[in-house]
Amino acid sequence: MTRPFFSILRHRCRNAILLLVGIATSCLVFLALSDNLSALPLSETIQSQFIVREPDRVKVLPASQNIQAYVGGKDLFRIRTVNNSNTRLVSQNLKRLSFIRRDSITPNWNRALYYNVSSTPKAFLRWRAERQNICDDRMAAYDNEFLEARDIVVEKRFFKCALKGGELIDSVMNQDEMAEYYELEPGSFQISCSKLSSYFFNGENHLTKWMSSFAELDVTAKVDRVVADFTIAVTRYEYANLYHTMTDWYNAFLVMQFYNRTSFDTNILIVDAHPSGALDPVWSHLFNSTVRLSGLAGRTRFKQLVWGILGYNSLMRTYVSPNPPLLEEFRDFFLSAYDVKSRRQIDCARLSILFVWRHNYLAHPRNPTGFVGRRIYNEDQLVSYIRRKNSNSVVTGVQIDLFSMQQQLQLIANTDILVGMHGAGLTHAVFLPKRSALIELVPNYWSPMAEHFMAICIWRGLVYRQWFNSDPRDEYPEQMTRVPPRVMNTLIKNTIRELCVN
């Protein structure tokens, strides 16, 4: 009787232990898999000095204790503990913490500056000359455009907005745009400061409003997370428009370079609550990581936080800068992030002519029908005619926004002549090869004085031509314009002559 009793007891103890282990394992798995990407703030552990990141692996250096590193799952993150007794290579794709999905390719994280520090851009010199300390040595503002703060606390509960951001457009249709911006109460930003000087930023600027939200930091109050990484805070306007978003990307790039940082160690904090947009994934592809304000912990201390330049104040504006700094370097930065080669040399015997079409599509909640104006009425006729008259050239017509950003860049980087109606898609002129051309088409009801894309061509030394429809009879219902094929062919022939003869 004794032996069976102990045998039963032993089996029960073993089963109890297995049950407890199973419960503990399930809890760990649940915690790892239940993390929502939007709730993942910038990670300190992933930025640890012990971890050297490479595009397809994580190199863990020896240390005195174990390191927790986020190691890539396909769409979720799981935590893996790496033993540091010896140097190891983790054969997993490292996935950056981001609030949005990105294209399937792995970004090319750059570890070098994009300009020669011995020839500092004039804008950088001006910013340094106009530097003003406004809170002891903890805050410095530059030329009324942006501000750097050290050891600053962001307390999320004082940022008032009913939305989190990143919602599907269908779920917020007809939503008021102002509902997507935060109202900041005092205490939103907290910093230890003996005297906070007043400061105003250029234009109608949300950064001026941010200044009024400062409160004295209680150094004894606990914070939920400390972010040691260099971070740029950005509020986006016209977030679904490629041109205006390009100015945001360009601004962040300039600030990154101004502080001698690279895409490898620059992070973005999105301070708005816009719904999900087609351009959102680009942020996490260009920079190390991206997080929405709604994804931060309750109280987050940033060791170095920069309030980024307002998009409307960008140096990439026609009436501000005769020559925006580092524009070619920005192009290289952007293309290299998507591993798109930019070494195309023009072959005048075999030119690539690309028409970009504007078609209806749903971009944001304020346009529930997805209606897009300034469309070409006779697309097929136009392409067929140009192909027939330019048989040695490759002539293509695409709705470019249907492609992933990498595919868009590959198309543009291999185009000699880009043709399209006035619209944000022509911002891709930034990525055209150095010896190439843009032909901008303007309908009768639109102003031919809009110089956004002509300016890009002038800055980059590209050939630029514009056609303005002076015949109202070529305008059709629903803002569609007929482009005469013969006129289009003459434009292209003249453009080819300028590209290939000079």
Short mmCIF file of C-alpha atoms in Angstrom, two decimals:
data_model
loop_
_atom_site.label_atom_id
_atom_site.label_comp_id
_atom_site.label_asym_id
_atom_site.label_seq_id
_atom_site.Cartn_x
_atom_site.Cartn_y
_atom_site.Cartn_z
CA MET A 1 0.00 0.00 0.00
CA THR A 2 2.89 2.36 0.77
CA ARG A 3 4.55 2.04 -2.65
CA PRO A 4 1.41 2.79 -4.69
CA PHE A 5 0.68 5.78 -2.43
CA PHE A 6 4.11 7.32 -3.03
CA SER A 7 3.87 6.52 -6.72
CA ILE A 8 0.53 8.35 -6.96
CA LEU A 9 1.91 11.27 -4.93
CA ARG A 10 4.98 11.48 -7.18
CA HIS A 11 2.83 11.52 -10.33
CA ARG A 12 0.57 14.22 -8.87
CA CYS A 13 3.54 16.39 -7.90
CA ARG A 14 5.03 16.00 -11.38
CA ASN A 15 1.73 16.89 -13.02
CA ALA A 16 1.34 19.92 -10.75
CA ILE A 17 4.82 21.14 -11.66
CA LEU A 18 4.15 20.63 -15.39
CA LEU A 19 0.86 22.50 -15.02
CA LEU A 20 2.56 25.44 -13.32
CA VAL A 21 5.30 25.52 -15.96
CA GLY A 22 2.66 25.40 -18.68
CA ILE A 23 0.70 28.26 -17.12
CA ALA A 24 3.84 30.37 -16.73
CA THR A 25 4.88 29.68 -20.33
CA SER A 26 1.42 30.54 -21.62
CA CYS A 27 1.46 33.82 -19.70
CA LEU A 28 4.81 34.77 -21.20
CA VAL A 29 3.68 33.89 -24.70
CA PHE A 30 0.43 35.80 -24.21
CA LEU A 31 2.26 38.89 -22.97
CA ALA A 32 4.67 38.78 -25.90
CA LEU A 33 2.03 38.25 -28.55
CA SER A 34 -0.59 40.59 -27.13
CA ASP A 35 1.62 43.66 -27.51
CA ASN A 36 0.02 45.98 -30.01
CA LEU A 37 2.49 47.68 -32.33
CA SER A 38 0.93 51.05 -31.61
CA ALA A 39 1.65 50.58 -27.92
CA LEU A 40 5.33 49.89 -28.38
CA PRO A 41 7.36 52.96 -27.47
CA LEU A 42 10.94 53.44 -28.47
CA SER A 43 12.83 50.65 -26.79
CA GLU A 44 15.75 51.20 -24.53
CA THR A 45 16.79 47.57 -24.61
CA ILE A 46 16.99 47.45 -28.37
CA GLN A 47 19.18 50.53 -28.32
CA SER A 48 21.48 49.05 -25.70
CA GLN A 49 25.19 49.65 -26.19
CA PHE A 50 25.64 45.89 -26.12
CA ILE A 51 23.71 45.39 -29.36
CA VAL A 52 25.13 46.10 -32.80
CA ARG A 53 22.33 46.02 -35.36
CA GLU A 54 22.81 44.88 -38.91
CA PRO A 55 20.17 44.56 -41.66
CA ASP A 56 19.62 40.86 -41.10
CA ARG A 57 21.06 40.02 -37.73
CA VAL A 58 21.82 41.24 -34.24
CA LYS A 59 25.36 41.04 -32.97
CA VAL A 60 25.41 40.80 -29.19
CA LEU A 61 28.63 41.80 -27.49
CA PRO A 62 29.89 40.34 -24.20
CA ALA A 63 28.41 41.86 -21.07
CA SER A 64 28.06 41.02 -17.43
CA GLN A 65 24.39 40.21 -17.64
CA ASN A 66 21.80 38.93 -20.04
CA ILE A 67 20.26 41.32 -22.57
CA GLN A 68 16.68 41.26 -23.74
CA ALA A 69 16.54 41.99 -27.44
CA TYR A 70 13.52 42.26 -29.65
CA VAL A 71 14.08 39.67 -32.36
CA GLY A 72 11.94 39.67 -35.45
CA GLY A 73 8.75 37.81 -35.84
CA LYS A 74 6.82 38.50 -39.01
CA ASP A 75 4.18 40.84 -37.66
CA LEU A 76 4.60 40.52 -33.91
CA PHE A 77 7.50 40.90 -31.53
CA ARG A 78 8.76 38.27 -29.19
CA ILE A 79 11.39 38.71 -26.51
CA ARG A 80 14.46 36.53 -26.61
CA THR A 81 17.08 36.49 -23.87
CA VAL A 82 20.59 36.26 -25.22
CA ASN A 83 23.36 34.80 -23.13
CA ASN A 84 26.30 37.18 -23.12
CA SER A 85 28.95 34.82 -21.84
CA ASN A 86 30.30 34.77 -25.41
CA THR A 87 29.87 36.92 -28.49
CA ARG A 88 27.01 35.52 -30.56
CA LEU A 89 25.19 36.19 -33.77
CA VAL A 90 21.44 35.84 -33.61
CA SER A 91 20.26 34.43 -36.95
CA GLN A 92 16.97 36.26 -36.96
CA ASN A 93 15.79 39.37 -38.73
CA LEU A 94 15.76 42.27 -36.29
CA LYS A 95 12.49 44.11 -36.51
CA ARG A 96 12.38 47.75 -35.43
CA LEU A 97 9.68 48.93 -33.07
CA SER A 98 7.18 50.80 -35.17
CA PHE A 99 3.52 51.74 -35.02
CA ILE A 100 2.98 50.95 -38.68
CA ARG A 101 3.75 48.18 -41.11
CA ARG A 102 6.31 48.93 -43.76
CA ASP A 103 7.18 47.47 -47.13
CA SER A 104 8.34 43.87 -46.92
CA ILE A 105 11.96 44.67 -47.77
CA THR A 106 14.49 45.28 -45.02
CA PRO A 107 15.51 48.95 -44.76
CA ASN A 108 19.10 49.88 -45.43
CA TRP A 109 20.08 51.48 -42.12
CA ASN A 110 22.77 54.01 -42.82
CA ARG A 111 25.55 54.64 -40.33
CA ALA A 112 27.21 57.60 -42.04
CA LEU A 113 26.48 61.28 -42.48
CA TYR A 114 25.29 62.38 -45.89
CA TYR A 115 27.44 65.50 -46.14
CA ASN A 116 31.02 66.54 -45.61
CA VAL A 117 31.23 68.30 -42.25
CA SER A 118 34.07 70.43 -43.62
CA SER A 119 31.56 72.11 -45.95
CA THR A 120 28.65 72.74 -43.58
CA PRO A 121 25.45 73.97 -45.28
CA LYS A 122 24.75 77.68 -44.84
CA ALA A 123 21.40 76.90 -43.21
CA PHE A 124 23.21 74.92 -40.50
CA LEU A 125 25.59 77.82 -39.88
CA ARG A 126 22.64 80.20 -39.58
CA TRP A 127 20.86 77.89 -37.15
CA ARG A 128 23.96 77.72 -34.98
CA ALA A 129 24.40 81.49 -35.08
CA GLU A 130 20.77 81.99 -34.04
CA ARG A 131 20.92 79.47 -31.21
CA GLN A 132 19.25 80.68 -28.00
CA ASN A 133 19.26 78.99 -24.61
CA ILE A 134 15.81 79.32 -23.10
CA CYS A 135 16.05 77.04 -20.06
CA ASP A 136 19.52 77.01 -18.53
CA ASP A 137 21.41 74.44 -20.61
CA ARG A 138 18.48 72.05 -20.95
CA MET A 139 16.73 73.70 -23.89
CA ALA A 140 18.04 75.48 -26.95
CA ALA A 141 16.01 76.94 -29.82
CA TYR A 142 17.38 77.48 -33.31
CA ASP A 143 16.42 80.37 -35.58
CA ASN A 144 12.78 80.22 -34.41
CA GLU A 145 12.35 76.96 -36.31
CA PHE A 146 13.04 74.06 -33.96
CA LEU A 147 14.01 73.30 -30.38
CA GLU A 148 16.16 70.76 -28.57
CA ALA A 149 15.31 69.66 -25.02
CA ARG A 150 17.32 67.39 -22.76
CA ASP A 151 15.88 65.34 -19.92
CA ILE A 152 12.35 66.34 -20.81
CA VAL A 153 9.29 64.42 -19.61
CA VAL A 154 6.27 63.89 -21.84
CA GLU A 155 3.16 63.16 -19.77
CA LYS A 156 0.55 61.69 -22.05
CA ARG A 157 -2.52 62.44 -19.94
CA PHE A 158 -2.15 66.17 -20.56
CA PHE A 159 -2.31 65.69 -24.35
CA LYS A 160 -6.03 65.88 -25.05
CA CYS A 161 -7.44 64.07 -28.06
CA ALA A 162 -10.32 61.62 -28.36
CA LEU A 163 -8.44 59.62 -30.98
CA LYS A 164 -5.31 57.49 -30.83
CA GLY A 165 -4.41 57.74 -34.50
CA GLY A 166 -3.78 54.98 -37.01
CA GLU A 167 -7.46 54.05 -37.35
CA LEU A 168 -8.71 52.64 -40.64
CA ILE A 169 -10.16 55.40 -42.80
CA ASP A 170 -13.47 53.58 -43.15
CA SER A 171 -13.99 53.81 -39.39
CA VAL A 172 -13.54 57.61 -39.22
CA MET A 173 -15.20 58.72 -42.46
CA ASN A 174 -16.09 62.44 -42.63
CA GLN A 175 -14.15 63.06 -39.44
CA ASP A 176 -13.25 66.68 -38.73
CA GLU A 177 -9.55 67.19 -39.35
CA MET A 178 -9.15 69.28 -36.19
CA ALA A 179 -10.22 66.25 -34.17
CA GLU A 180 -6.94 64.63 -35.23
CA TYR A 181 -4.72 67.18 -33.47
CA TYR A 182 -3.81 67.29 -29.78
CA GLU A 183 -4.70 70.09 -27.42
CA LEU A 184 -1.84 70.45 -24.95
CA GLU A 185 -2.55 71.34 -21.33
CA PRO A 186 0.07 72.67 -18.92
CA GLY A 187 2.22 69.74 -17.86
CA SER A 188 2.29 68.06 -21.26
CA PHE A 189 6.00 68.80 -21.32
CA GLN A 190 7.92 68.96 -18.05
CA ILE A 191 11.48 70.07 -17.51
CA SER A 192 13.63 71.19 -14.61
CA CYS A 193 14.32 74.86 -15.24
CA SER A 194 15.26 77.80 -13.00
CA LYS A 195 13.86 80.28 -15.52
CA LEU A 196 11.98 79.49 -18.72
CA SER A 197 12.31 82.28 -21.26
CA SER A 198 9.46 83.03 -23.64
CA TYR A 199 10.07 82.06 -27.24
CA PHE A 200 8.09 82.26 -30.46
CA PHE A 201 8.49 80.18 -33.59
CA ASN A 202 8.11 81.35 -37.17
CA GLY A 203 4.66 81.52 -38.71
CA GLU A 204 1.45 80.07 -37.34
CA ASN A 205 3.31 77.35 -35.55
CA HIS A 206 2.16 74.61 -33.19
CA LEU A 207 5.58 74.77 -31.49
CA THR A 208 4.65 78.17 -30.02
CA LYS A 209 1.60 76.53 -28.46
CA TRP A 210 3.79 73.72 -27.17
CA MET A 211 5.91 76.30 -25.31
CA SER A 212 2.88 77.29 -23.23
CA SER A 213 2.39 73.69 -22.10
CA PHE A 214 5.60 73.49 -20.07
CA ALA A 215 5.50 72.78 -16.36
CA GLU A 216 8.25 72.47 -13.77
CA LEU A 217 9.45 68.89 -13.52
CA ASP A 218 9.02 67.10 -10.21
CA VAL A 219 12.35 65.31 -10.09
CA THR A 220 11.03 62.93 -7.44
CA ALA A 221 8.10 61.76 -9.60
CA LYS A 222 8.51 58.36 -11.15
CA VAL A 223 8.63 57.95 -14.92
CA ASP A 224 7.38 54.86 -16.73
CA ARG A 225 10.10 54.79 -19.34
CA VAL A 226 13.35 56.52 -20.18
CA VAL A 227 14.27 56.93 -23.84
CA ALA A 228 17.97 57.52 -24.28
CA ASP A 229 17.79 57.68 -28.06
CA PHE A 230 17.82 60.80 -30.21
CA THR A 231 14.18 61.53 -31.08
CA ILE A 232 12.44 64.08 -33.31
CA ALA A 233 8.84 65.05 -32.50
CA VAL A 234 6.75 65.73 -35.61
CA THR A 235 3.21 66.99 -36.12
CA ARG A 236 2.04 66.33 -39.68
CA TYR A 237 -0.26 68.52 -41.76
CA GLU A 238 -1.75 67.26 -45.04
CA TYR A 239 -0.33 63.87 -44.08
CA ALA A 240 -1.88 62.09 -47.10
CA ASN A 241 -0.29 64.46 -49.62
CA LEU A 242 3.08 63.36 -51.02
CA TYR A 243 4.40 66.89 -51.53
CA HIS A 244 3.67 68.09 -48.00
CA THR A 245 4.80 64.81 -46.44
CA MET A 246 8.02 65.07 -48.46
CA THR A 247 8.70 68.38 -46.72
CA ASP A 248 8.22 66.62 -43.37
CA TRP A 249 10.66 63.86 -44.33
CA TYR A 250 13.14 66.41 -45.63
CA ASN A 251 12.86 68.50 -42.44
CA ALA A 252 13.52 65.46 -40.27
CA PHE A 253 16.48 64.54 -42.48
CA LEU A 254 18.00 68.03 -42.07
CA VAL A 255 17.56 68.00 -38.30
CA MET A 256 19.08 64.53 -38.17
CA GLN A 257 22.13 65.73 -40.12
CA PHE A 258 22.37 68.97 -38.13
CA TYR A 259 22.90 66.90 -34.99
CA ASN A 260 25.37 64.60 -36.77
CA ARG A 261 22.97 61.70 -36.49
CA THR A 262 22.16 59.00 -39.00
CA SER A 263 19.04 57.05 -39.89
CA PHE A 264 20.49 54.23 -37.82
CA ASP A 265 20.05 56.15 -34.56
CA THR A 266 17.25 58.65 -35.27
CA ASN A 267 13.73 58.00 -34.01
CA ILE A 268 10.44 59.75 -34.77
CA LEU A 269 7.67 60.64 -32.33
CA ILE A 270 4.42 61.38 -34.19
CA VAL A 271 2.40 63.99 -32.26
CA ASP A 272 -0.91 63.81 -34.08
CA ALA A 273 -3.85 61.39 -34.33
CA HIS A 274 -4.36 61.10 -38.07
CA PRO A 275 -5.87 57.83 -39.27
CA SER A 276 -3.81 55.33 -41.21
CA GLY A 277 -2.48 56.68 -44.49
CA ALA A 278 -0.68 55.23 -47.48
CA LEU A 279 2.49 57.22 -46.69
CA ASP A 280 2.71 56.16 -43.04
CA PRO A 281 5.04 53.17 -43.58
CA VAL A 282 7.70 55.40 -45.11
CA TRP A 283 8.49 56.99 -41.74
CA SER A 284 9.57 53.73 -40.16
CA HIS A 285 11.52 52.87 -43.27
CA LEU A 286 13.57 56.04 -43.35
CA PHE A 287 14.29 56.26 -39.65
CA ASN A 288 15.26 53.81 -36.95
CA SER A 289 11.85 53.62 -35.32
CA THR A 290 8.57 55.51 -35.24
CA VAL A 291 5.95 55.71 -32.51
CA ARG A 292 2.73 57.64 -32.07
CA LEU A 293 2.24 59.73 -28.95
CA SER A 294 -0.64 57.41 -28.05
CA GLY A 295 1.86 54.55 -27.95
CA LEU A 296 4.01 56.12 -25.25
CA ALA A 297 3.90 55.13 -21.61
CA GLY A 298 2.12 57.49 -19.22
CA ARG A 299 5.24 59.45 -18.30
CA THR A 300 8.21 59.16 -20.63
CA ARG A 301 11.54 60.89 -20.11
CA PHE A 302 13.49 61.69 -23.27
CA LYS A 303 17.20 62.26 -22.89
CA GLN A 304 17.29 64.23 -26.16
CA LEU A 305 14.06 65.32 -27.83
CA VAL A 306 13.93 67.75 -30.74
CA TRP A 307 10.75 69.53 -31.73
CA GLY A 308 10.94 69.24 -35.49
CA ILE A 309 10.51 71.98 -38.09
CA LEU A 310 6.95 72.74 -39.16
CA GLY A 311 6.26 71.29 -42.61
CA TYR A 312 5.01 74.61 -43.96
CA ASN A 313 8.31 76.22 -42.87
CA SER A 314 10.42 73.73 -44.80
CA LEU A 315 13.43 74.97 -46.73
CA MET A 316 12.02 72.94 -49.61
CA ARG A 317 9.52 75.67 -50.44
CA THR A 318 9.51 77.75 -53.59
CA TYR A 319 9.39 81.15 -51.88
CA VAL A 320 11.90 80.44 -49.12
CA SER A 321 15.00 78.78 -50.44
CA PRO A 322 16.81 79.42 -53.73
CA ASN A 323 18.71 76.21 -53.15
CA PRO A 324 17.55 73.88 -50.34
CA PRO A 325 20.54 72.36 -48.52
CA LEU A 326 21.47 68.71 -48.99
CA LEU A 327 18.68 68.02 -51.49
CA GLU A 328 20.79 65.55 -53.48
CA GLU A 329 21.94 63.97 -50.22
CA PHE A 330 18.30 63.66 -49.18
CA ARG A 331 17.58 61.88 -52.47
CA ASP A 332 20.45 59.44 -51.80
CA PHE A 333 19.25 58.90 -48.24
CA PHE A 334 15.72 58.12 -49.40
CA LEU A 335 16.68 55.80 -52.26
CA SER A 336 19.26 53.93 -50.22
CA ALA A 337 16.71 53.29 -47.45
CA TYR A 338 14.74 51.29 -50.03
CA ASP A 339 17.87 49.81 -51.62
CA VAL A 340 17.09 51.50 -54.94
CA LYS A 341 20.12 52.11 -57.12
CA SER A 342 20.45 55.58 -58.60
CA ARG A 343 23.26 55.21 -61.12
CA ARG A 344 21.18 55.42 -64.29
CA GLN A 345 22.93 57.02 -67.25
CA ILE A 346 20.73 58.42 -70.00
CA ASP A 347 20.63 56.46 -73.26
CA CYS A 348 19.18 58.77 -75.90
CA ALA A 349 18.70 55.83 -78.26
CA ARG A 350 16.41 54.14 -75.73
CA LEU A 351 14.70 56.67 -73.50
CA SER A 352 12.24 55.83 -70.72
CA ILE A 353 9.10 58.01 -70.76
CA LEU A 354 6.71 57.61 -67.84
CA PHE A 355 3.19 59.06 -67.65
CA VAL A 356 1.73 59.17 -64.14
CA TRP A 357 -2.06 59.15 -64.05
CA ARG A 358 -4.31 60.70 -61.44
CA HIS A 359 -7.23 58.38 -60.66
CA ASN A 360 -9.84 58.41 -57.90
CA TYR A 361 -8.68 56.88 -54.64
CA LEU A 362 -9.53 57.18 -50.96
CA ALA A 363 -6.71 59.06 -49.24
CA HIS A 364 -8.29 60.59 -46.13
CA PRO A 365 -11.66 60.83 -44.31
CA ARG A 366 -12.51 64.28 -45.71
CA ASN A 367 -12.94 62.89 -49.22
CA PRO A 368 -15.25 59.88 -48.72
CA THR A 369 -15.90 59.43 -52.47
CA GLY A 370 -12.19 59.36 -53.25
CA PHE A 371 -12.72 61.89 -56.05
CA VAL A 372 -9.52 63.20 -57.63
CA GLY A 373 -9.48 66.14 -60.03
CA ARG A 374 -7.00 67.17 -62.73
CA ARG A 375 -7.21 63.89 -64.61
CA ILE A 376 -6.31 63.21 -68.22
CA TYR A 377 -9.33 62.40 -70.40
CA ASN A 378 -7.51 60.53 -73.20
CA GLU A 379 -4.87 58.46 -71.41
CA ASP A 380 -4.86 55.45 -73.76
CA GLN A 381 -4.88 57.58 -76.89
CA LEU A 382 -2.00 59.64 -75.55
CA VAL A 383 0.24 56.68 -74.70
CA SER A 384 -0.50 54.89 -77.99
CA TYR A 385 0.33 58.00 -80.02
CA ILE A 386 3.57 58.72 -78.16
CA ARG A 387 4.66 55.09 -78.51
CA ARG A 388 4.00 55.20 -82.23
CA LYS A 389 5.91 58.45 -82.69
CA ASN A 390 8.79 57.40 -80.40
CA SER A 391 9.25 53.75 -81.28
CA ASN A 392 12.76 53.61 -79.86
CA SER A 393 11.61 54.75 -76.44
CA VAL A 394 9.91 52.80 -73.66
CA VAL A 395 6.62 54.60 -73.01
CA THR A 396 4.59 53.63 -69.94
CA GLY A 397 1.53 54.97 -68.13
CA VAL A 398 0.77 54.08 -64.50
CA GLN A 399 -1.28 55.15 -61.52
CA ILE A 400 1.82 55.32 -59.37
CA ASP A 401 0.11 55.45 -55.96
CA LEU A 402 -1.07 51.84 -56.51
CA PHE A 403 2.53 50.68 -56.10
CA SER A 404 4.57 50.29 -52.94
CA MET A 405 7.02 53.09 -52.22
CA GLN A 406 9.94 50.90 -53.24
CA GLN A 407 8.31 50.14 -56.59
CA GLN A 408 7.51 53.83 -57.10
CA LEU A 409 11.13 54.76 -56.46
CA GLN A 410 12.40 52.07 -58.81
CA LEU A 411 10.13 53.39 -61.57
CA ILE A 412 11.18 57.01 -61.04
CA ALA A 413 14.90 56.28 -60.65
CA ASN A 414 14.80 54.60 -64.08
CA THR A 415 12.81 57.31 -65.86
CA ASP A 416 14.27 59.87 -68.26
CA ILE A 417 11.11 61.93 -68.88
CA LEU A 418 8.32 62.11 -66.30
CA VAL A 419 4.95 63.42 -67.51
CA GLY A 420 1.87 64.15 -65.46
CA MET A 421 -0.89 66.53 -64.46
CA HIS A 422 -0.11 69.06 -61.75
CA GLY A 423 -0.41 67.12 -58.51
CA ALA A 424 1.52 65.73 -55.56
CA GLY A 425 2.76 62.74 -57.55
CA LEU A 426 5.14 65.03 -59.46
CA THR A 427 7.05 65.46 -56.19
CA HIS A 428 8.82 62.31 -57.38
CA ALA A 429 10.95 64.67 -59.46
CA VAL A 430 13.12 64.71 -56.34
CA PHE A 431 14.13 61.13 -57.20
CA LEU A 432 14.58 61.42 -60.96
CA PRO A 433 18.09 60.72 -62.33
CA LYS A 434 20.35 63.74 -62.52
CA ARG A 435 20.02 64.03 -66.29
CA SER A 436 16.27 63.80 -66.80
CA ALA A 437 13.17 65.93 -67.35
CA LEU A 438 9.70 66.73 -66.03
CA ILE A 439 6.74 67.77 -68.19
CA GLU A 440 3.96 69.23 -66.08
CA LEU A 441 0.44 69.47 -67.52
CA VAL A 442 -1.92 72.14 -66.17
CA PRO A 443 -5.69 72.29 -66.88
CA ASN A 444 -7.48 75.45 -67.98
CA TYR A 445 -9.14 75.99 -64.59
CA TRP A 446 -5.84 75.78 -62.65
CA SER A 447 -3.20 78.43 -62.16
CA PRO A 448 -0.04 77.88 -64.23
CA MET A 449 1.82 79.90 -61.59
CA ALA A 450 2.05 77.00 -59.10
CA GLU A 451 5.81 76.56 -59.02
CA HIS A 452 6.28 73.61 -56.65
CA PHE A 453 7.61 71.16 -59.23
CA MET A 454 9.36 73.67 -61.46
CA ALA A 455 11.33 74.68 -58.36
CA ILE A 456 12.41 71.09 -57.71
CA CYS A 457 13.69 70.87 -61.29
CA ILE A 458 15.56 74.16 -61.00
CA TRP A 459 17.15 73.11 -57.70
CA ARG A 460 18.25 69.78 -59.16
CA GLY A 461 19.26 71.04 -62.59
CA LEU A 462 16.59 69.02 -64.44
CA VAL A 463 14.88 69.96 -67.68
CA TYR A 464 11.42 71.37 -67.02
CA ARG A 465 8.56 72.04 -69.42
CA GLN A 466 4.98 73.01 -68.76
CA TRP A 467 1.86 72.75 -70.89
CA PHE A 468 -1.12 74.89 -69.97
CA ASN A 469 -4.46 74.10 -71.60
CA SER A 470 -5.63 77.39 -73.11
CA ASP A 471 -8.60 75.81 -74.88
CA PRO A 472 -11.66 75.37 -72.59
CA ARG A 473 -13.14 72.95 -75.17
CA ASP A 474 -10.56 70.39 -74.04
CA GLU A 475 -12.00 70.41 -70.52
CA TYR A 476 -14.52 67.65 -69.75
CA PRO A 477 -16.86 66.91 -66.82
CA GLU A 478 -15.40 65.69 -63.51
CA GLN A 479 -12.25 67.79 -63.99
CA MET A 480 -10.89 65.77 -66.89
CA THR A 481 -8.65 67.39 -69.49
CA ARG A 482 -7.98 66.21 -73.02
CA VAL A 483 -4.30 66.57 -73.89
CA PRO A 484 -3.82 66.85 -77.69
CA PRO A 485 -1.49 63.99 -78.71
CA ARG A 486 0.36 66.09 -81.29
CA VAL A 487 1.02 68.81 -78.74
CA MET A 488 2.25 66.21 -76.29
CA ASN A 489 4.58 64.70 -78.87
CA THR A 490 6.02 68.13 -79.69
CA LEU A 491 6.68 68.70 -75.99
CA ILE A 492 8.47 65.38 -75.73
CA LYS A 493 10.53 65.96 -78.89
CA ASN A 494 11.67 69.36 -77.64
CA THR A 495 12.49 67.86 -74.27
CA ILE A 496 14.52 65.07 -75.85
CA ARG A 497 16.40 67.64 -77.92
CA GLU A 498 17.32 69.55 -74.78
CA LEU A 499 18.33 66.39 -72.93
CA CYS A 500 20.34 64.76 -75.66
CA VAL A 501 21.79 67.57 -77.78
CA ASN A 502 23.09 69.91 -75.09
#
